[in-house]
N, CA, C and O atoms as CSV, one atom per row, in Angstrom:
chain,resi,resn,atom,element,x,y,z
A,1,MET,N,N,0.808,-1.204,0.000
A,1,MET,CA,C,0.000,0.000,0.000
A,1,MET,C,C,0.847,1.262,0.000
A,1,MET,O,O,0.307,2.363,0.107
A,2,GLU,N,N,2.132,1.128,-0.115
A,2,GLU,CA,C,2.993,2.300,-0.079
A,2,GLU,C,C,3.346,2.821,-1.464
A,2,GLU,O,O,4.344,3.528,-1.607
A,3,ALA,N,N,2.567,2.498,-2.485
A,3,ALA,CA,C,2.836,3.004,-3.826
A,3,ALA,C,C,2.406,4.462,-3.897
A,3,ALA,O,O,1.226,4.784,-3.753
A,4,HIS,N,N,3.356,5.318,-4.116
A,4,HIS,CA,C,3.071,6.748,-4.198
A,4,HIS,C,C,3.127,7.187,-5.645
A,4,HIS,O,O,3.939,6.693,-6.428
A,5,GLY,N,N,2.252,8.122,-5.994
A,5,GLY,CA,C,2.246,8.682,-7.334
A,5,GLY,C,C,3.322,9.736,-7.490
A,5,GLY,O,O,3.914,10.189,-6.510
A,6,SER,N,N,3.565,10.114,-8.709
A,6,SER,CA,C,4.552,11.149,-9.001
A,6,SER,C,C,3.980,12.521,-8.702
A,6,SER,O,O,2.784,12.762,-8.868
A,7,TYR,N,N,4.845,13.409,-8.261
A,7,TYR,CA,C,4.446,14.806,-8.085
A,7,TYR,C,C,4.676,15.490,-9.416
A,7,TYR,O,O,5.794,15.488,-9.933
A,8,ARG,N,N,3.631,16.072,-9.975
A,8,ARG,CA,C,3.729,16.652,-11.308
A,8,ARG,C,C,3.541,18.158,-11.318
A,8,ARG,O,O,3.253,18.731,-12.369
A,9,GLY,N,N,3.691,18.794,-10.207
A,9,GLY,CA,C,3.505,20.234,-10.152
A,9,GLY,C,C,4.633,20.984,-10.856
A,9,GLY,O,O,5.777,20.531,-10.868
A,10,SER,N,N,4.305,22.116,-11.432
A,10,SER,CA,C,5.325,22.916,-12.115
A,10,SER,C,C,6.245,23.613,-11.108
A,10,SER,O,O,7.332,24.069,-11.463
A,11,ASP,N,N,5.805,23.689,-9.868
A,11,ASP,CA,C,6.575,24.348,-8.812
A,11,ASP,C,C,7.263,23.329,-7.916
A,11,ASP,O,O,7.201,23.428,-6.691
A,12,TRP,N,N,7.925,22.340,-8.536
A,12,TRP,CA,C,8.551,21.233,-7.816
A,12,TRP,C,C,9.623,21.743,-6.864
A,12,TRP,O,O,10.391,22.649,-7.187
A,13,SER,N,N,9.654,21.136,-5.686
A,13,SER,CA,C,10.737,21.342,-4.725
A,13,SER,C,C,10.778,20.098,-3.849
A,13,SER,O,O,9.788,19.370,-3.777
A,14,PRO,N,N,11.894,19.838,-3.185
A,14,PRO,CA,C,11.950,18.676,-2.295
A,14,PRO,C,C,10.881,18.728,-1.201
A,14,PRO,O,O,10.333,17.699,-0.806
A,15,GLU,N,N,10.591,19.943,-0.717
A,15,GLU,CA,C,9.581,20.097,0.327
A,15,GLU,C,C,8.193,19.739,-0.194
A,15,GLU,O,O,7.419,19.068,0.489
A,16,ARG,N,N,7.884,20.190,-1.404
A,16,ARG,CA,C,6.575,19.877,-1.986
A,16,ARG,C,C,6.445,18.392,-2.271
A,16,ARG,O,O,5.373,17.818,-2.080
A,17,LEU,N,N,7.516,17.764,-2.722
A,17,LEU,CA,C,7.499,16.322,-2.952
A,17,LEU,C,C,7.245,15.575,-1.643
A,17,LEU,O,O,6.434,14.651,-1.606
A,18,MET,N,N,7.925,15.965,-0.584
A,18,MET,CA,C,7.743,15.332,0.725
A,18,MET,C,C,6.307,15.511,1.213
A,18,MET,O,O,5.699,14.562,1.707
A,19,PHE,N,N,5.767,16.712,1.078
A,19,PHE,CA,C,4.400,16.944,1.522
A,19,PHE,C,C,3.416,16.136,0.676
A,19,PHE,O,O,2.446,15.594,1.205
A,20,HIS,N,N,3.657,16.054,-0.622
A,20,HIS,CA,C,2.808,15.261,-1.506
A,20,HIS,C,C,2.771,13.801,-1.045
A,20,HIS,O,O,1.705,13.188,-0.991
A,21,GLN,N,N,3.932,13.256,-0.715
A,21,GLN,CA,C,3.991,11.873,-0.238
A,21,GLN,C,C,3.273,11.722,1.103
A,21,GLN,O,O,2.581,10.727,1.324
A,22,ASN,N,N,3.428,12.685,1.987
A,22,ASN,CA,C,2.733,12.637,3.273
A,22,ASN,C,C,1.222,12.738,3.088
A,22,ASN,O,O,0.458,12.096,3.810
A,23,LEU,N,N,0.796,13.542,2.127
A,23,LEU,CA,C,-0.627,13.693,1.838
A,23,LEU,C,C,-1.212,12.386,1.304
A,23,LEU,O,O,-2.320,12.001,1.680
A,24,GLU,N,N,-0.468,11.702,0.425
A,24,GLU,CA,C,-0.929,10.407,-0.079
A,24,GLU,C,C,-1.012,9.383,1.055
A,24,GLU,O,O,-1.955,8.595,1.109
A,25,SER,N,N,-0.044,9.391,1.947
A,25,SER,CA,C,-0.059,8.486,3.086
A,25,SER,C,C,-1.263,8.767,3.980
A,25,SER,O,O,-1.918,7.837,4.451
A,26,PHE,N,N,-1.555,10.046,4.215
A,26,PHE,CA,C,-2.714,10.441,4.994
A,26,PHE,C,C,-3.985,9.878,4.359
A,26,PHE,O,O,-4.831,9.308,5.048
A,27,ALA,N,N,-4.110,10.039,3.055
A,27,ALA,CA,C,-5.297,9.550,2.351
A,27,ALA,C,C,-5.427,8.027,2.478
A,27,ALA,O,O,-6.528,7.514,2.678
A,28,ASP,N,N,-4.320,7.316,2.364
A,28,ASP,CA,C,-4.343,5.855,2.525
A,28,ASP,C,C,-4.812,5.468,3.925
A,28,ASP,O,O,-5.645,4.575,4.083
A,29,GLN,N,N,-4.273,6.147,4.939
A,29,GLN,CA,C,-4.637,5.833,6.320
A,29,GLN,C,C,-6.105,6.132,6.593
A,29,GLN,O,O,-6.785,5.358,7.267
A,30,VAL,N,N,-6.596,7.255,6.070
A,30,VAL,CA,C,-8.008,7.596,6.250
A,30,VAL,C,C,-8.880,6.526,5.593
A,30,VAL,O,O,-9.889,6.110,6.162
A,31,GLY,N,N,-8.495,6.088,4.409
A,31,GLY,CA,C,-9.250,5.040,3.733
A,31,GLY,C,C,-9.330,3.766,4.552
A,31,GLY,O,O,-10.387,3.139,4.627
A,32,LEU,N,N,-8.220,3.379,5.168
A,32,LEU,CA,C,-8.221,2.188,6.019
A,32,LEU,C,C,-9.115,2.368,7.244
A,32,LEU,O,O,-9.879,1.471,7.600
A,33,ILE,N,N,-9.016,3.509,7.872
A,33,ILE,CA,C,-9.828,3.788,9.062
A,33,ILE,C,C,-11.308,3.773,8.708
A,33,ILE,O,O,-12.115,3.198,9.438
A,34,VAL,N,N,-11.668,4.396,7.605
A,34,VAL,CA,C,-13.064,4.425,7.175
A,34,VAL,C,C,-13.555,3.005,6.890
A,34,VAL,O,O,-14.678,2.649,7.250
A,35,GLY,N,N,-12.723,2.205,6.251
A,35,GLY,CA,C,-13.090,0.818,5.986
A,35,GLY,C,C,-13.312,0.026,7.265
A,35,GLY,O,O,-14.270,-0.741,7.364
A,36,LEU,N,N,-12.437,0.207,8.240
A,36,LEU,CA,C,-12.587,-0.489,9.519
A,36,LEU,C,C,-13.870,-0.058,10.221
A,36,LEU,O,O,-14.589,-0.885,10.783
A,37,GLN,N,N,-14.148,1.239,10.184
A,37,GLN,CA,C,-15.357,1.739,10.833
A,37,GLN,C,C,-16.605,1.229,10.114
A,37,GLN,O,O,-17.579,0.838,10.759
A,38,ALA,N,N,-16.577,1.233,8.797
A,38,ALA,CA,C,-17.741,0.802,8.022
A,38,ALA,C,C,-18.033,-0.690,8.223
A,38,ALA,O,O,-19.182,-1.116,8.107
A,39,ASN,N,N,-17.014,-1.471,8.520
A,39,ASN,CA,C,-17.186,-2.906,8.738
A,39,ASN,C,C,-17.386,-3.267,10.198
A,39,ASN,O,O,-17.365,-4.445,10.554
A,40,GLY,N,N,-17.578,-2.275,11.041
A,40,GLY,CA,C,-17.873,-2.527,12.443
A,40,GLY,C,C,-16.680,-2.901,13.299
A,40,GLY,O,O,-16.855,-3.372,14.423
A,41,LYS,N,N,-15.477,-2.701,12.796
A,41,LYS,CA,C,-14.273,-3.038,13.561
A,41,LYS,C,C,-13.801,-1.887,14.442
A,41,LYS,O,O,-12.901,-2.050,15.266
A,42,MET,N,N,-14.417,-0.729,14.259
A,42,MET,CA,C,-14.013,0.465,15.002
A,42,MET,C,C,-15.240,1.361,15.137
A,42,MET,O,O,-16.046,1.468,14.212
A,43,SER,N,N,-15.375,1.996,16.282
A,43,SER,CA,C,-16.515,2.897,16.479
A,43,SER,C,C,-16.291,4.203,15.717
A,43,SER,O,O,-15.167,4.523,15.331
A,44,GLN,N,N,-17.365,4.944,15.508
A,44,GLN,CA,C,-17.247,6.243,14.845
A,44,GLN,C,C,-16.370,7.192,15.648
A,44,GLN,O,O,-15.570,7.938,15.083
A,45,ASP,N,N,-16.523,7.161,16.952
A,45,ASP,CA,C,-15.714,8.046,17.798
A,45,ASP,C,C,-14.232,7.708,17.707
A,45,ASP,O,O,-13.388,8.600,17.625
A,46,GLU,N,N,-13.920,6.413,17.720
A,46,GLU,CA,C,-12.533,5.984,17.621
A,46,GLU,C,C,-11.957,6.365,16.248
A,46,GLU,O,O,-10.818,6.824,16.154
A,47,ALA,N,N,-12.746,6.173,15.196
A,47,ALA,CA,C,-12.298,6.539,13.848
A,47,ALA,C,C,-12.039,8.038,13.771
A,47,ALA,O,O,-11.032,8.472,13.211
A,48,TYR,N,N,-12.939,8.817,14.328
A,48,TYR,CA,C,-12.781,10.275,14.326
A,48,TYR,C,C,-11.491,10.683,15.028
A,48,TYR,O,O,-10.732,11.506,14.516
A,49,GLU,N,N,-11.246,10.108,16.195
A,49,GLU,CA,C,-10.043,10.457,16.955
A,49,GLU,C,C,-8.776,10.069,16.208
A,49,GLU,O,O,-7.802,10.822,16.227
A,50,LYS,N,N,-8.764,8.923,15.556
A,50,LYS,CA,C,-7.584,8.498,14.793
A,50,LYS,C,C,-7.340,9.424,13.609
A,50,LYS,O,O,-6.201,9.808,13.344
A,51,ILE,N,N,-8.399,9.782,12.901
A,51,ILE,CA,C,-8.251,10.684,11.756
A,51,ILE,C,C,-7.795,12.062,12.233
A,51,ILE,O,O,-6.949,12.694,11.601
A,52,LYS,N,N,-8.348,12.516,13.331
A,52,LYS,CA,C,-7.950,13.814,13.898
A,52,LYS,C,C,-6.459,13.817,14.241
A,52,LYS,O,O,-5.765,14.806,14.007
A,53,LYS,N,N,-5.976,12.711,14.793
A,53,LYS,CA,C,-4.566,12.597,15.175
A,53,LYS,C,C,-3.652,12.643,13.947
A,53,LYS,O,O,-2.650,13.357,13.943
A,54,ILE,N,N,-3.998,11.883,12.911
A,54,ILE,CA,C,-3.133,11.897,11.732
A,54,ILE,C,C,-3.251,13.219,10.968
A,54,ILE,O,O,-2.300,13.633,10.305
A,55,TRP,N,N,-4.414,13.890,11.054
A,55,TRP,CA,C,-4.572,15.220,10.455
A,55,TRP,C,C,-3.621,16.214,11.121
A,55,TRP,O,O,-2.975,17.015,10.446
A,56,LYS,N,N,-3.542,16.155,12.451
A,56,LYS,CA,C,-2.631,17.051,13.169
A,56,LYS,C,C,-1.186,16.790,12.755
A,56,LYS,O,O,-0.392,17.722,12.628
A,57,GLY,N,N,-0.849,15.517,12.545
A,57,GLY,CA,C,0.496,15.180,12.074
A,57,GLY,C,C,0.773,15.746,10.692
A,57,GLY,O,O,1.873,16.232,10.425
A,58,LEU,N,N,-0.220,15.686,9.812
A,58,LEU,CA,C,-0.066,16.241,8.468
A,58,LEU,C,C,0.109,17.752,8.530
A,58,LEU,O,O,0.948,18.310,7.823
A,59,LYS,N,N,-0.676,18.416,9.370
A,59,LYS,CA,C,-0.546,19.870,9.524
A,59,LYS,C,C,0.836,20.233,10.069
A,59,LYS,O,O,1.442,21.205,9.619
A,60,PHE,N,N,1.338,19.457,11.038
A,60,PHE,CA,C,2.659,19.713,11.596
A,60,PHE,C,C,3.721,19.586,10.511
A,60,PHE,O,O,4.629,20.412,10.426
A,61,THR,N,N,3.607,18.552,9.684
A,61,THR,CA,C,4.558,18.348,8.595
A,61,THR,C,C,4.529,19.523,7.634
A,61,THR,O,O,5.579,20.033,7.241
A,62,ARG,N,N,3.326,19.958,7.250
A,62,ARG,CA,C,3.205,21.097,6.338
A,62,ARG,C,C,3.852,22.332,6.937
A,62,ARG,O,O,4.619,23.027,6.271
A,63,ASP,N,N,3.540,22.601,8.190
A,63,ASP,CA,C,4.084,23.796,8.840
A,63,ASP,C,C,5.607,23.738,8.956
A,63,ASP,O,O,6.282,24.754,8.796
A,64,SER,N,N,6.147,22.548,9.236
A,64,SER,CA,C,7.598,22.449,9.373
A,64,SER,C,C,8.293,22.507,8.019
A,64,SER,O,O,9.406,23.025,7.930
A,65,LEU,N,N,7.679,21.997,6.977
A,65,LEU,CA,C,8.296,22.046,5.648
A,65,LEU,C,C,8.228,23.424,5.028
A,65,LEU,O,O,9.140,23.825,4.305
A,66,PHE,N,N,7.157,24.155,5.301
A,66,PHE,CA,C,6.947,25.440,4.662
A,66,PHE,C,C,7.019,26.600,5.652
A,66,PHE,O,O,6.504,27.682,5.372
A,67,ASP,N,N,7.648,26.389,6.796
A,67,ASP,CA,C,7.848,27.431,7.801
A,67,ASP,C,C,6.542,28.121,8.205
A,67,ASP,O,O,6.533,29.320,8.483
A,68,GLY,N,N,5.455,27.373,8.238
A,68,GLY,CA,C,4.196,27.921,8.685
A,68,GLY,C,C,3.496,28.794,7.682
A,68,GLY,O,O,2.420,29.319,7.971
A,69,SER,N,N,4.074,28.969,6.502
A,69,SER,CA,C,3.427,29.791,5.476
A,69,SER,C,C,2.392,28.962,4.718
A,69,SER,O,O,2.360,27.740,4.860
A,70,ASN,N,N,1.571,29.589,3.940
A,70,ASN,CA,C,0.529,28.902,3.179
A,70,ASN,C,C,0.953,28.662,1.753
A,70,ASN,O,O,0.203,29.008,0.841
A,71,ASP,N,N,2.125,28.083,1.509
A,71,ASP,CA,C,2.595,27.806,0.143
A,71,ASP,C,C,1.706,26.835,-0.557
A,71,ASP,O,O,1.956,26.492,-1.713
């Protein structure tokens, strides 16, 4: 499940590539959590908390890669 797509932006940079990969990983994890919740393996509250946690991690990564700016 770790197959990442290519970053095709015209404004390529190592930071943007790293964030792109982190964003794809976030999407994969959310998909797994949603699947577990939909199949009754996890409660809605637990799924929400897990997604919230990985969202905060993604925001931290963005802020650290782009110095808190909105690039």
